[in-house]
C-alpha angles and dihedrals in degrees: 000000000000090000091051091051091049091050091050091050090050090050090048092050090050090049092049091048091050090048091052091051091048091047090051092051090048091050090052090046091047091051090048091050091048091051091049091049090048090049091049090050091052091049090049091051091049090049091050091048092049091049091049092051091050090047091051090050090051091049089050092053092047092044093230118176105251109225125199124188119214123188116203119226121254117182095179100059138044118263110243096183123092122218107199099162136003089263102041138068125181132201135176121236120227086262090059097252114145113229122192120203124196124210138166087257135354118211116205122217094269095052113127129230089247092057092048093050093046093068094051094045098092091051093046095048091054086072088077088058093058104273127130113232131191126191119186131188115207132178147100121304111283095020096117104263096134091044090054094046103032107014126179122301094258094045108029125195134229096295101062094033091053095050092044090051092051090048089054093049092049092051091051093055098074094174092061125064110214131197117198124192128181130203127184117204130181126202105207118173090339090306122120113231123190104217093193096051132086115270092256093060100033101094102032096092132122134179122246129190114228111179105303092339129090110212134185109216113217095021111147114246117190120199115231125199104161139035088252090058090053093050092048093051094045093047091051092050093046092050092054096047118113113250132162142172121263133171089262101043131023091208106029119176107236095192144043114258122211117188111186126190114195114198128192124178128187118199106224092209107039095024089224114155121220120197124188135164130205115198116191113191125192104187121208112252122267111238143181111233091218090062102035090047089214117180136171112355092359088058092052090050093048091051091051092047094049092045093054092045089051088052089053090052090051090052092051091048091051092048093047093052094040091240117189091234124043111195098224093147095060090096141010089245096057091041091056091045093050095098090050095047098035097081100272099098147050109247135199129179133198114205106199119203141179118235097213132106094235091059095043096111092053091043093054090048092050093048090050091050092050094048090052092049089052090063093058114110113201096177125243115320119248125238114229107213125141115202118235121250 
C-alpha cells in the first residue's frame, strides 16, 4: 500500500511539473499575443490618423465647411443620444427610426473647452498667414452656443482663446510687425448695433458692398496688443449684448453676435503685407414659439431670429446645389457672412445640441442642418499677401 501511495505521489509530482511547464508556455504565449494585439492596435490608430490627415487635406482643397457637433451636459435628465465613434452621433426619431449623423468631430457632454478649441486651432492660426477664417456656432436656444464661443471668465470659449493665440503668434514673429483690431457687432431685429460704440452711434450702421467685401462704415475697431486688452473688449461687448429670459433659457441671447479680428502684418525685410480676418459668430438660438412661450417684444425677436436662420439655411442649400443665385441679401446676417461663405475663407461650424428627450425635435433639426452644411464646398481659400515694392 505504501508503494502504491508513493507511486501516486510521484505521478502527481510529474503531473504538477508538466502543468507548470505548460502554464509557463501559455504565459509566454499570452504575453506574445498581448504584444501582437497591442501592436495591431497601434498600427490601426496610426492608419486612422493617417486617413484623417488625408481627409482633412482633401477637405482643405475642396474648401468644405468643417462641422463639429458639441453636446451640452445635463445632469438632471437621461442622455438620449448615442456616441458610437468620435465622428458620429445617433438619435431616434419619434417614430423609433435610428438616424446616424456624421461630422468632422463629435464632442460628448464631458468634453472640455480646451479639447474643443484644439481642433479649430490649425484653422484659426492660418489667419496670421493671410487667410480669412470664419467660425460659427449654431443650435437651439439653451444648447451651449454662447458657452462654446464666449465661455465664463475662468474657462473662456473659442473667441478669447483664438484672439490670445493669434496675439502669441504675432509676438513670436519678430521680423513682422502686426496690427490687430477687434470689432463687436450685434444683429438685433435686423438692425446692426455696434457694441463697442457710445449709445448715440450704436444703431446707425448700414452694410456696404465693396468689391467682394461687405463692410460696415463707422463700426468701432479697437486695437489690441495684450491679453488684457482682449478681455476688456470682449467683456464690454458681452455686457452690451441683448439677452432676455424665456421659458427655455433664463439668459437667452436675442441677437446674433459677430466678433471680427482684423490682422495686418508688415514684413520689415521684404516689405510684404499680410492681411487676415477672423470672424467669430455666435448665432441666436432657433426656437419654437410654442415652447419658448415668447410674447410681446420676445415674440418679435424670435420671429427675426428664426427668419435670419432660415435665410442662412437657404444660402447653404443654394451653395450645396451650386445654384446660379445665392440669396445672401435675404437678411443682414447672410449679407455680412457673404465674404466668409463666398469662397474667400476657411469656415468651421459648431452645431450645439441638447442630449435630452424633451429637446429631441430641435436636436434632430440641428443635426440635419449641420450635416447639410458639411456638404457645402466653398473652394480653396485665398491667401491675402501683397508683395513689397
